[in-house]
PDB file of C-alpha atoms (C1' of nucleotides) in Angstrom:
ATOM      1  CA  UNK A   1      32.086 -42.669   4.064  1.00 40.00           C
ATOM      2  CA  UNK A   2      31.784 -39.339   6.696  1.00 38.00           C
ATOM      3  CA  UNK A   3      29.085 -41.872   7.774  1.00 38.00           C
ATOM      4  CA  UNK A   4      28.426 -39.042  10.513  1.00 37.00           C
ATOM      5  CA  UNK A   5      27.697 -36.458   7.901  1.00 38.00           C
ATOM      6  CA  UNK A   6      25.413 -38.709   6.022  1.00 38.00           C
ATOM      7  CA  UNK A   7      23.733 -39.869   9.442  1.00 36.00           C
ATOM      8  CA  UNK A   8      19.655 -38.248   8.712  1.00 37.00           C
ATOM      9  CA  UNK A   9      20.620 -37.754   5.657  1.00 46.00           C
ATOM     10  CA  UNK A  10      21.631 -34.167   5.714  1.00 60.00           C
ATOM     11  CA  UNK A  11      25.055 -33.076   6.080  1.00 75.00           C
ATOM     12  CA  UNK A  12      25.718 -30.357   9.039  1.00 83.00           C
ATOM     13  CA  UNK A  13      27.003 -26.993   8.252  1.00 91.00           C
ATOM     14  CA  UNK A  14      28.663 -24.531  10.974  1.00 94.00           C
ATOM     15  CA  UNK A  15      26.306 -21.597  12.047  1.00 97.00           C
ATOM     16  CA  UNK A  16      27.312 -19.122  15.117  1.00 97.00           C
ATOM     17  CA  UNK A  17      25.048 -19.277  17.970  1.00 97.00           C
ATOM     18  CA  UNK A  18      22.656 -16.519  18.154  1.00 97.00           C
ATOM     19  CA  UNK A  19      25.228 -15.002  21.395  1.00 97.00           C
ATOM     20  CA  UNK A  20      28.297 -15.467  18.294  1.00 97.00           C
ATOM     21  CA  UNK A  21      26.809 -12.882  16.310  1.00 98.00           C
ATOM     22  CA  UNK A  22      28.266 -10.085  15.506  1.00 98.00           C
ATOM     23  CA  UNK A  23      26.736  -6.493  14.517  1.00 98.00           C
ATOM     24  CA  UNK A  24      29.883  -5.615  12.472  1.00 98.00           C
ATOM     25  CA  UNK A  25      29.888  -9.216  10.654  1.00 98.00           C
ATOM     26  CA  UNK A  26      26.218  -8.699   9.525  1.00 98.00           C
ATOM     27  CA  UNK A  27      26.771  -5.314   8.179  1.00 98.00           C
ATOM     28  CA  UNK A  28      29.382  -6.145   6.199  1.00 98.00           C
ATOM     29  CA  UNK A  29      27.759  -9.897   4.926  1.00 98.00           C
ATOM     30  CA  UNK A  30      25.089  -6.573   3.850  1.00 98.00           C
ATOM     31  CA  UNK A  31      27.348  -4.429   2.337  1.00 98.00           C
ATOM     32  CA  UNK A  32      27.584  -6.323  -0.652  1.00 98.00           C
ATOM     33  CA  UNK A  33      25.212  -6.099  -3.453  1.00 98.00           C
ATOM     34  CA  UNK A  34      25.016  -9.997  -4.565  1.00 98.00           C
ATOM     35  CA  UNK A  35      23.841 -10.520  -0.837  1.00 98.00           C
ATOM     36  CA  UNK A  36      22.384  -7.776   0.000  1.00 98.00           C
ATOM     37  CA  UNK A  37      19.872  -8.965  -2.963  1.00 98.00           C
ATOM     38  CA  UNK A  38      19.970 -12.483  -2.121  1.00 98.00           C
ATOM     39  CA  UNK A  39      18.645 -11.144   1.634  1.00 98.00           C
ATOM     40  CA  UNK A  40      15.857  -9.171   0.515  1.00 97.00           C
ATOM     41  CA  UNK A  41      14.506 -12.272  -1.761  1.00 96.00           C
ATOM     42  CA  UNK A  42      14.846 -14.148   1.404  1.00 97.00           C
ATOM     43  CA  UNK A  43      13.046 -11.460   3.184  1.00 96.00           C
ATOM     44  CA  UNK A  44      10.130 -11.101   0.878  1.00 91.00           C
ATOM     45  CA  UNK A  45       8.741 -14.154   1.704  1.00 85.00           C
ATOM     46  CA  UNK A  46      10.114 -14.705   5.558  1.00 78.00           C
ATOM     47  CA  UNK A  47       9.079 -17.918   6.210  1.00 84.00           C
ATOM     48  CA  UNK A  48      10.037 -20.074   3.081  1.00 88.00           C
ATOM     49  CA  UNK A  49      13.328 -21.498   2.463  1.00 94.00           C
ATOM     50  CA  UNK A  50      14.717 -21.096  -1.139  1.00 96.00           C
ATOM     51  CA  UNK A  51      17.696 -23.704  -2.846  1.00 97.00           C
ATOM     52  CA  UNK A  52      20.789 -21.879  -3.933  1.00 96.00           C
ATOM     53  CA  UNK A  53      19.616 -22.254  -7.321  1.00 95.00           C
ATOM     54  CA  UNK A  54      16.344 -20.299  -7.255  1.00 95.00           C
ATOM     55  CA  UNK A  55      18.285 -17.037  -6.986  1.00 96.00           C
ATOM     56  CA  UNK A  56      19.117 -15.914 -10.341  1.00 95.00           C
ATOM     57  CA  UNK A  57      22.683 -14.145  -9.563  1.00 96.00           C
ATOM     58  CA  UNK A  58      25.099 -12.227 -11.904  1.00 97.00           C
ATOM     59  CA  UNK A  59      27.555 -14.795 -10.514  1.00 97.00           C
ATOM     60  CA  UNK A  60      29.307 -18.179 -11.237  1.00 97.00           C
ATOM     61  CA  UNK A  61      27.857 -20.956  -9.015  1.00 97.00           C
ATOM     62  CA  UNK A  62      31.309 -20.890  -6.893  1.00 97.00           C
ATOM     63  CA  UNK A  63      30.800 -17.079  -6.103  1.00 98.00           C
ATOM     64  CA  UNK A  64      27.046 -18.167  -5.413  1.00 98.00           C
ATOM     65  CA  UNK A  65      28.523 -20.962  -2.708  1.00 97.00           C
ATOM     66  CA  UNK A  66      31.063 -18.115  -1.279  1.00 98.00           C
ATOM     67  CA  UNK A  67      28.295 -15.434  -0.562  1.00 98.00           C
ATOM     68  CA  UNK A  68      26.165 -17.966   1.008  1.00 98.00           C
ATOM     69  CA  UNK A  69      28.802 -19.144   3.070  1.00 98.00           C
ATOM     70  CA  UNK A  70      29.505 -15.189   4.156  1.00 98.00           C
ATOM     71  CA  UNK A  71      25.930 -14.956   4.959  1.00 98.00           C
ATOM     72  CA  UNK A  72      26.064 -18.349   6.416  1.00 98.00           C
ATOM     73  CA  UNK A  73      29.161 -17.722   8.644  1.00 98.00           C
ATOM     74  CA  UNK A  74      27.843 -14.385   9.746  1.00 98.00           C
ATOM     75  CA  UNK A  75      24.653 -15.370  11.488  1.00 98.00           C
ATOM     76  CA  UNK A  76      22.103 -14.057   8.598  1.00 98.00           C
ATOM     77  CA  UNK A  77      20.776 -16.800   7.250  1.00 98.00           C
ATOM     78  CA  UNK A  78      20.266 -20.732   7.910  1.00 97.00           C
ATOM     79  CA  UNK A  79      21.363 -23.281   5.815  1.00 97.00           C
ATOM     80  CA  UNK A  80      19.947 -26.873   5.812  1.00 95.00           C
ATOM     81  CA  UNK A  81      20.582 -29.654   3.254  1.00 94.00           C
ATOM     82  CA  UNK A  82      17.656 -31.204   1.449  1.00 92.00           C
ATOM     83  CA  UNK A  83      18.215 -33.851  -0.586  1.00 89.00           C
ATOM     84  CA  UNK A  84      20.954 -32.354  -3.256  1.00 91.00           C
ATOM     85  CA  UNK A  85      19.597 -29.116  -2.524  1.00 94.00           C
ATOM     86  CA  UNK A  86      20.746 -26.554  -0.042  1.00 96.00           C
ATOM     87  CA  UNK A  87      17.688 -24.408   1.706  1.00 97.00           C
ATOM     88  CA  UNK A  88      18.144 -21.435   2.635  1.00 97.00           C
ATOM     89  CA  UNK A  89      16.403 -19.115   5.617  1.00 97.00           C
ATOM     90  CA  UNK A  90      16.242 -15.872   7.184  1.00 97.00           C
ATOM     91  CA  UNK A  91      17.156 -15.679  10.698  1.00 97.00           C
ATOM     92  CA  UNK A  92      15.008 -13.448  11.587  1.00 97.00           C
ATOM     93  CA  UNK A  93      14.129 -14.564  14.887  1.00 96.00           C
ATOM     94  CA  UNK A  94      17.507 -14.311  15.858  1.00 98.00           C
ATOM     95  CA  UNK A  95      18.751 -11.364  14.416  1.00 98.00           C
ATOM     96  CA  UNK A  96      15.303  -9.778  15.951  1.00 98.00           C
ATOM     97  CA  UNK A  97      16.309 -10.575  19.188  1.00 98.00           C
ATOM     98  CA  UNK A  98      19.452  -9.305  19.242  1.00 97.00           C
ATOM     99  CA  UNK A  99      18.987  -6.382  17.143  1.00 98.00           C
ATOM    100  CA  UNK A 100      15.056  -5.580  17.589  1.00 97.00           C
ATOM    101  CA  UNK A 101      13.862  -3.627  14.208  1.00 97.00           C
ATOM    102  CA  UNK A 102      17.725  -3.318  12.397  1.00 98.00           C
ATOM    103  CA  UNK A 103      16.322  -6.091  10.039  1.00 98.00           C
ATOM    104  CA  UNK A 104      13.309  -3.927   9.152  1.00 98.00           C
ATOM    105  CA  UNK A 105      14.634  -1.002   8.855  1.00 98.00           C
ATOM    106  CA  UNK A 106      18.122  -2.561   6.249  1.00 98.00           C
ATOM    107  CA  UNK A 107      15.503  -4.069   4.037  1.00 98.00           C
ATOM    108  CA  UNK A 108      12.940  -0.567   4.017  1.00 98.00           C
ATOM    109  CA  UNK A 109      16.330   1.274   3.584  1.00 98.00           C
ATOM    110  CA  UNK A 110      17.574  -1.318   0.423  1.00 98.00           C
ATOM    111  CA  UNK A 111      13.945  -0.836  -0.704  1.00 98.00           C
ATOM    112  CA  UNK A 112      13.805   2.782  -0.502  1.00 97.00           C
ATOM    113  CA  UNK A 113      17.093   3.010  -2.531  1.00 97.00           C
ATOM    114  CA  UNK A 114      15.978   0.131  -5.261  1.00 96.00           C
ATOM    115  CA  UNK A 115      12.464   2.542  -6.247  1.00 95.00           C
ATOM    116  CA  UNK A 116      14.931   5.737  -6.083  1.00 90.00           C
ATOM    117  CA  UNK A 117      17.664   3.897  -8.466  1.00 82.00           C
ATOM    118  CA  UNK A 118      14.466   2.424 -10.759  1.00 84.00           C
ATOM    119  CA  UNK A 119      12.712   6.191 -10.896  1.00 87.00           C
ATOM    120  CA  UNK A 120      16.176   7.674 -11.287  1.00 79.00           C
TER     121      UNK A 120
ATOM    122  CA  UNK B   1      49.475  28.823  -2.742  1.00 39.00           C
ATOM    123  CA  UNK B   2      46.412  27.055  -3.319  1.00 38.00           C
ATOM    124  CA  UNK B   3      44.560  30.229  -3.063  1.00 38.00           C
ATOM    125  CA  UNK B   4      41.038  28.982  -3.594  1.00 37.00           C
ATOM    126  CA  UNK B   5      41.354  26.050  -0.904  1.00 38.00           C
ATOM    127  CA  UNK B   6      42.855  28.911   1.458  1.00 38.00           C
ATOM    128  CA  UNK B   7      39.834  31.614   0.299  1.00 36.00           C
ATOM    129  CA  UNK B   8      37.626  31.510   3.649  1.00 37.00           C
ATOM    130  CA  UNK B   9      40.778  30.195   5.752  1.00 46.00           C
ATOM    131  CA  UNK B  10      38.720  26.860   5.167  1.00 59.00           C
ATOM    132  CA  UNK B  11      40.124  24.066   2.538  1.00 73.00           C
ATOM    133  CA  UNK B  12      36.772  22.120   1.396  1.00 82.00           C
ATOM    134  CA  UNK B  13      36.453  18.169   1.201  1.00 91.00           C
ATOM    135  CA  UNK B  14      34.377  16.682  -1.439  1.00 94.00           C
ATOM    136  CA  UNK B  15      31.238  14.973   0.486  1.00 97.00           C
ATOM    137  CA  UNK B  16      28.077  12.782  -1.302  1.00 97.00           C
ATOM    138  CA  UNK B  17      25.570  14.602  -2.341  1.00 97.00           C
ATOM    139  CA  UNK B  18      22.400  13.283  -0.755  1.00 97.00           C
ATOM    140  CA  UNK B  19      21.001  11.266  -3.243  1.00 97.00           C
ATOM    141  CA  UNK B  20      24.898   9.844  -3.838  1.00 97.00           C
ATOM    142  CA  UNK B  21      24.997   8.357  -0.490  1.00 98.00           C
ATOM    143  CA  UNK B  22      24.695   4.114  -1.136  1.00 98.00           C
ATOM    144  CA  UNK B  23      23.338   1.971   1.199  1.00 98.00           C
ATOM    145  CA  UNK B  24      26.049  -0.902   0.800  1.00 98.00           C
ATOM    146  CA  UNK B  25      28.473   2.358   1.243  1.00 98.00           C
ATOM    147  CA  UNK B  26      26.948   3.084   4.356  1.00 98.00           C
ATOM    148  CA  UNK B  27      27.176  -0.681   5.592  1.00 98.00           C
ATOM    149  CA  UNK B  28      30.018  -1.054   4.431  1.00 98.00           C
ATOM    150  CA  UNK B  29      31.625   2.367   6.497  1.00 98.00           C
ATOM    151  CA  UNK B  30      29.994   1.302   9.528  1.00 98.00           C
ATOM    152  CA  UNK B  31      31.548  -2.433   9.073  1.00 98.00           C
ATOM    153  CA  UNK B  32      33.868  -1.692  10.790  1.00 98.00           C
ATOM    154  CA  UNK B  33      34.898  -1.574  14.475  1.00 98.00           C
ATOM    155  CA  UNK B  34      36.608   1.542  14.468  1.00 98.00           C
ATOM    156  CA  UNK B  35      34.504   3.595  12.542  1.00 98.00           C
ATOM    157  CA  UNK B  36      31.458   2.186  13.910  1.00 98.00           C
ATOM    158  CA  UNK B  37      33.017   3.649  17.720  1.00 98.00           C
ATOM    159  CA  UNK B  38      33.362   6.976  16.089  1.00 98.00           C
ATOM    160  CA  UNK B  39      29.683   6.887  14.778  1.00 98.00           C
ATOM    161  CA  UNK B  40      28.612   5.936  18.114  1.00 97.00           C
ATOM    162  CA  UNK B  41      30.615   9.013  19.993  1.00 96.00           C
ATOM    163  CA  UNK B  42      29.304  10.883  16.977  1.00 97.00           C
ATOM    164  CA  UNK B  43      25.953   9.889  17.853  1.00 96.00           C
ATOM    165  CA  UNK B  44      25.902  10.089  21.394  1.00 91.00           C
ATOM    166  CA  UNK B  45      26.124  14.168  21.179  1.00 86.00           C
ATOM    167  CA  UNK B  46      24.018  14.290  18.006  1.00 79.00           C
ATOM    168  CA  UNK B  47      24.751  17.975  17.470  1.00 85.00           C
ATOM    169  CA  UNK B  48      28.145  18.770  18.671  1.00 90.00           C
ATOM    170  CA  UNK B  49      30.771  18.388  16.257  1.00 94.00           C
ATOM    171  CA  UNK B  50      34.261  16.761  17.297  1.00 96.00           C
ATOM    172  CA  UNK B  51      37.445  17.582  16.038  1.00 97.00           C
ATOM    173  CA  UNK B  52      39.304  14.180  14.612  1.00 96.00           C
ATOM    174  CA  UNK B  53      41.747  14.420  17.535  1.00 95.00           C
ATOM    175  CA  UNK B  54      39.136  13.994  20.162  1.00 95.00           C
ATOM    176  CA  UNK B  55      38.508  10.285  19.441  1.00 96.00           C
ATOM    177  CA  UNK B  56      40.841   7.863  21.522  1.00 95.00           C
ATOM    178  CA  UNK B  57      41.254   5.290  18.790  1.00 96.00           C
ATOM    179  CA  UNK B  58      44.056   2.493  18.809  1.00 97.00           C
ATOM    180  CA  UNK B  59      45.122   3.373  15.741  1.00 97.00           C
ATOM    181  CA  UNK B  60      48.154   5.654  14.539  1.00 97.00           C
ATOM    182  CA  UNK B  61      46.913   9.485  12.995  1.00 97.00           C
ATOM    183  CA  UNK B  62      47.353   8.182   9.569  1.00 97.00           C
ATOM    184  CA  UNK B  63      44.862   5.279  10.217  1.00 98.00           C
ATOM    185  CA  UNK B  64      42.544   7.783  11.624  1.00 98.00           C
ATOM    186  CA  UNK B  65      42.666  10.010   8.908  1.00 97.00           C
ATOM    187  CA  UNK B  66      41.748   7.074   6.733  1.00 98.00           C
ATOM    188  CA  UNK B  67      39.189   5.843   8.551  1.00 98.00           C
ATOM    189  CA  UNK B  68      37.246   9.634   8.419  1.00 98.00           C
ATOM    190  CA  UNK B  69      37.542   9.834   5.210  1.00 98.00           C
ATOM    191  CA  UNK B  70      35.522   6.415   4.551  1.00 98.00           C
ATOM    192  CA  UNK B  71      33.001   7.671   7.037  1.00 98.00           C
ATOM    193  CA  UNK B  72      32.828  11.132   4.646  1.00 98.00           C
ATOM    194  CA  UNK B  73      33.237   9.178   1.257  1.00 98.00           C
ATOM    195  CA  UNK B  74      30.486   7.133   2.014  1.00 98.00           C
ATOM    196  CA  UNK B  75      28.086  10.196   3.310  1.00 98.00           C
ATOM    197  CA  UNK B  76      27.976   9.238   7.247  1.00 98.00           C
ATOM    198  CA  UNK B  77      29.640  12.138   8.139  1.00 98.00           C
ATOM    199  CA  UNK B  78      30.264  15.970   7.181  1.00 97.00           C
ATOM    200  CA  UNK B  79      33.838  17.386   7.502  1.00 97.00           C
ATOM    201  CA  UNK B  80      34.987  20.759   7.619  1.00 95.00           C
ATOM    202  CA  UNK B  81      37.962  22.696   8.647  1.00 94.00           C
ATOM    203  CA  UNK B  82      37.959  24.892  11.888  1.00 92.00           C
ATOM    204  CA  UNK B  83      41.792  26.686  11.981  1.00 89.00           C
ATOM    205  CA  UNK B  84      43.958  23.531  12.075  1.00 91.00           C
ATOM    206  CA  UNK B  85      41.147  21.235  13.320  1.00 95.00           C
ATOM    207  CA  UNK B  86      38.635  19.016  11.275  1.00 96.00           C
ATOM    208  CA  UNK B  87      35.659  18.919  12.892  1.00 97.00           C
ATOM    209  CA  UNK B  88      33.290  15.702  12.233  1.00 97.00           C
ATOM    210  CA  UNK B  89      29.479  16.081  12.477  1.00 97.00           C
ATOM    211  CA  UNK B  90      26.754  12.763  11.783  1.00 97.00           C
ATOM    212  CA  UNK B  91      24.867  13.736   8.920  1.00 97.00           C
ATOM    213  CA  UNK B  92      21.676  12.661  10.761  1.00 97.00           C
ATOM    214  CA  UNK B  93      19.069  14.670   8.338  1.00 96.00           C
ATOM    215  CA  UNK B  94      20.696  13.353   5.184  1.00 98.00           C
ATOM    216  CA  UNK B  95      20.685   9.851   6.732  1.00 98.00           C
ATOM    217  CA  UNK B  96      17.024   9.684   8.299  1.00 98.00           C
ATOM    218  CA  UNK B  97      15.929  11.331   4.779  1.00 98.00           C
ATOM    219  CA  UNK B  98      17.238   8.538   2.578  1.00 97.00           C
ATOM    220  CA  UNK B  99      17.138   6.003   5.114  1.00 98.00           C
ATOM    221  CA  UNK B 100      14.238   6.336   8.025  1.00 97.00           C
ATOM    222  CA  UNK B 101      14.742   4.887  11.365  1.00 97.00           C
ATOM    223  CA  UNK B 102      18.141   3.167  10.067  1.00 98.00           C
ATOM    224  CA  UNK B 103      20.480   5.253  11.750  1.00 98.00           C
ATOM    225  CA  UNK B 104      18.531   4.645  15.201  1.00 98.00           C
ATOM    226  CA  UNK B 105      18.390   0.858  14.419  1.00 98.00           C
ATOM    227  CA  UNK B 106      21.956   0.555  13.656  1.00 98.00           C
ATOM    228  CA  UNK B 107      22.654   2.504  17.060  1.00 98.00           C
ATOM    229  CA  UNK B 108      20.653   0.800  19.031  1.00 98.00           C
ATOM    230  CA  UNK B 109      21.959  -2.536  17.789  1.00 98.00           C
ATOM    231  CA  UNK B 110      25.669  -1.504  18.426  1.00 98.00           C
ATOM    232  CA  UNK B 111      24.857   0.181  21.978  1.00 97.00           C
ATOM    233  CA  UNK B 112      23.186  -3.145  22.743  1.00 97.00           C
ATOM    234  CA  UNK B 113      26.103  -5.438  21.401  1.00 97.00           C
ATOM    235  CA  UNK B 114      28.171  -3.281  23.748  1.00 96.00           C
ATOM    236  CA  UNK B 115      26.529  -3.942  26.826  1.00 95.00           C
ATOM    237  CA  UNK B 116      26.362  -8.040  26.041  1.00 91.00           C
ATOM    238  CA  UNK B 117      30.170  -7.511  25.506  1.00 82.00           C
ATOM    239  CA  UNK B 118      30.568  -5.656  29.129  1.00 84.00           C
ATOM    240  CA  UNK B 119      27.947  -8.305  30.735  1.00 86.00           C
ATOM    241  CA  UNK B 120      29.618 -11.521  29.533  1.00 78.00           C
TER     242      UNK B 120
ATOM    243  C1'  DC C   1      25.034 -48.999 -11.046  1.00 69.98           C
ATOM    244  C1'  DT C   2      24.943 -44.896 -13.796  1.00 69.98           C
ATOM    245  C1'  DC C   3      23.826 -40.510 -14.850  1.00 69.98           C
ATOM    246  C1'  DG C   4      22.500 -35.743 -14.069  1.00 69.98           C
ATOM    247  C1'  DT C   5      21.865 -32.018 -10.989  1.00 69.98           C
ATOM    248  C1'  DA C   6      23.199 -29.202  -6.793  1.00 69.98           C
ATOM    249  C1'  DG C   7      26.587 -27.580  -4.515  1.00 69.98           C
ATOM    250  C1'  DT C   8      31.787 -27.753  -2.496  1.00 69.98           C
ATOM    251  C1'  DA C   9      36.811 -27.330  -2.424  1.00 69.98           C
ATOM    252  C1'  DC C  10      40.828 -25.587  -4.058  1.00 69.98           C
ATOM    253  C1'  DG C  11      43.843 -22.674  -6.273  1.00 69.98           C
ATOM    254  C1'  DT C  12      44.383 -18.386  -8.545  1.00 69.98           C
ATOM    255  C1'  DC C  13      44.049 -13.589  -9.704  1.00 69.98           C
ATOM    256  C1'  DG C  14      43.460  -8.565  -9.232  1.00 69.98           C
ATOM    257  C1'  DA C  15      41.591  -5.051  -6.436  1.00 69.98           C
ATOM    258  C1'  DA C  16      40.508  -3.171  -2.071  1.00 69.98           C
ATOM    259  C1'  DT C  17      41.319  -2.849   3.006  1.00 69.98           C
ATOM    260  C1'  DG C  18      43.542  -1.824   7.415  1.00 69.98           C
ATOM    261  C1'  DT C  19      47.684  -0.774   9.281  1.00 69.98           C
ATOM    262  C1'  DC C  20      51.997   1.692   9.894  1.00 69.98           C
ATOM    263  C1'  DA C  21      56.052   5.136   9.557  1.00 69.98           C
ATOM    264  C1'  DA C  22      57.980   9.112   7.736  1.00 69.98           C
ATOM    265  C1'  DA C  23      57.854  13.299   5.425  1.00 69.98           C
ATOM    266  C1'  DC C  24      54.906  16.934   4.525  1.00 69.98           C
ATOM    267  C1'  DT C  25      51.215  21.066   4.720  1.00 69.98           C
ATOM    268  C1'  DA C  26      48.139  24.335   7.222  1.00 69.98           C
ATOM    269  C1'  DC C  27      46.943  27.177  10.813  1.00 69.98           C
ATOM    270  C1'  DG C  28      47.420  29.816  15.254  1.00 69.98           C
ATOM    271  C1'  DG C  29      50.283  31.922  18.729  1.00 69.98           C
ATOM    272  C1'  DC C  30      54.451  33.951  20.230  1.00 69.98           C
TER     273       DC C  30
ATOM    274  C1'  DG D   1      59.429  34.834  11.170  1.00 69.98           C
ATOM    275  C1'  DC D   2      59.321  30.471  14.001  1.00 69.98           C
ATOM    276  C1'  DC D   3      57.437  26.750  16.399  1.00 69.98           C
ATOM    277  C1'  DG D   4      54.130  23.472  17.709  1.00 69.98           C
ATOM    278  C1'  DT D   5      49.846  21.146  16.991  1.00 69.98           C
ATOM    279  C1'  DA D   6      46.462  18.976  13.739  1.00 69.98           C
ATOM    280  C1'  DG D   7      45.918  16.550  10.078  1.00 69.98           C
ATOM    281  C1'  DT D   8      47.523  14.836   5.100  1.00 69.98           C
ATOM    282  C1'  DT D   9      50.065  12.319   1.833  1.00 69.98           C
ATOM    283  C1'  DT D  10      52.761   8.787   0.241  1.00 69.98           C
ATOM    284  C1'  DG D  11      54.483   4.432   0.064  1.00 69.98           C
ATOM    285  C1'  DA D  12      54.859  -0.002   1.933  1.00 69.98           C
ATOM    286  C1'  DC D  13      52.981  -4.211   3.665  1.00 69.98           C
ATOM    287  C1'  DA D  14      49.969  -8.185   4.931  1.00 69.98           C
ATOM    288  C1'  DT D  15      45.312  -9.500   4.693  1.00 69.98           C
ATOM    289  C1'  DT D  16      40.945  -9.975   2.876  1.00 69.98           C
ATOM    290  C1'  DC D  17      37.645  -9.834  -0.735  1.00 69.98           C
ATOM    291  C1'  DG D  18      35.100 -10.911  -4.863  1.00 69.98           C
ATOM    292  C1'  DA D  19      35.422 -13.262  -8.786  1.00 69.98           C
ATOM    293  C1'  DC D  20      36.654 -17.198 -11.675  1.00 69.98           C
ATOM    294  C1'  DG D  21      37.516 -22.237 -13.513  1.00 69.98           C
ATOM    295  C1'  DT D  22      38.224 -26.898 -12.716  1.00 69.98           C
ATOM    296  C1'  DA D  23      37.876 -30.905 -10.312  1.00 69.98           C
ATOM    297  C1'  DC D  24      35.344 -32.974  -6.906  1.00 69.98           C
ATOM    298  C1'  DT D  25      31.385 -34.952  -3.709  1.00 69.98           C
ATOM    299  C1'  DA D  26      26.431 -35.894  -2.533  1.00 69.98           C
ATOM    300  C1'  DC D  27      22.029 -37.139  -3.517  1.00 69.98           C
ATOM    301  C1'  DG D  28      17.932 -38.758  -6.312  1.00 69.98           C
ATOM    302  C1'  DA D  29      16.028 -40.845 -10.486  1.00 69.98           C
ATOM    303  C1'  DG D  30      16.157 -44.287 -13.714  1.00 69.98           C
TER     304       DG D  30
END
DNA sequence: CTCGTAGTACGTCGAATGTCAAACTACGGC
DNA sequence: GCCGTAGTTTGACATTCGACGTACTACGAG
């Protein structure tokens, strides 16, 4: 069945086109907490892709599915299938070109407020 | 009546302290394509200060004064009362404090948006 | 084929958001 | 004192959001 989703073995998911993204949809994909957190993991280690399930979220695995799509659906990250598992990447090449050093400066500015709240 | 929010012929508006001002907050405020216009004019005349009525938004006055109040809620901007007019000033020093080269990025990022819009 | 694991889809719920109109308050000028 | 301008408040409304549970699909291992 969907024999076209099955074709290489890896189902397709919808991303916008690095032109399709929008500077208002990624800052509000960041204004959340859950993703905000789930973009710094991401970040810390740029050019690996991590499953769904590595990130250990204060959320029910539909919410989980949800906030990836938001992320997904807003141009942050990439999304590939694996096998059963979903990987998940940065776009950082994209988002660079489009919006050179906003990336870097959202995850010094999360990181600057995460010491603050921890020494606070 | 009201004789301490008439004292100085000034009624004061509760504004984040410094270290109050959140990161998602901020995101969140500038989510949006309204307020993120009024950060921009805000921005573009980094020391002026502009009453509320100066903005040509395409919303109605209430709207407006809803919108200013997330920007001030959230610590983006500083309010305060000049006769019958609000005046609205980027609270650039708080900002670059907390949040270093953020402001700029996010600025930059929007201005550039812009001009793809204009382009094509 | 069967089972378990990873993730999706759908429907729901309560809270927040963006918008408006209408009635109201505050200040400055006459 | 009166009026007009600037902005507020309130209440309504539709939409969206974040969260959930349950039922479902997809893939790999055995």
């Amino acid at each position: 069945m969907t024999p076209a989703a099955t074709a290489a073995g890896t189902r397709e998911l919808p991303h916008p086109t690095r032109a399709e993204i929008r500077l208002e949809g990624v800052l509000h994909a960041l204004s959340d907490p859950v993703r905000l957190s789930i973009v710094r993991d991401l970040a810390a280690d740029s050019e690996a892709l991590f499953a769904c399930s590595h990130f250990d979220l204060p959320v029910t695995k539909s919410t989980t599915t949800h906030h990836f799509r938001v992320l997904r659906e807003s141009g942050v990250v990439r999304q590939t299938y694996r096998g059963t598992a979903k990987m998940n990447g940065l776009r950082r090449d994209d988002l660079d070109a489009l919006f050179p050093g906003l990336l870097d400066a959202l995850l010094a500015a999360a990181a600057r407020q995460a010491a603050a709240v921890r020494s606070g």
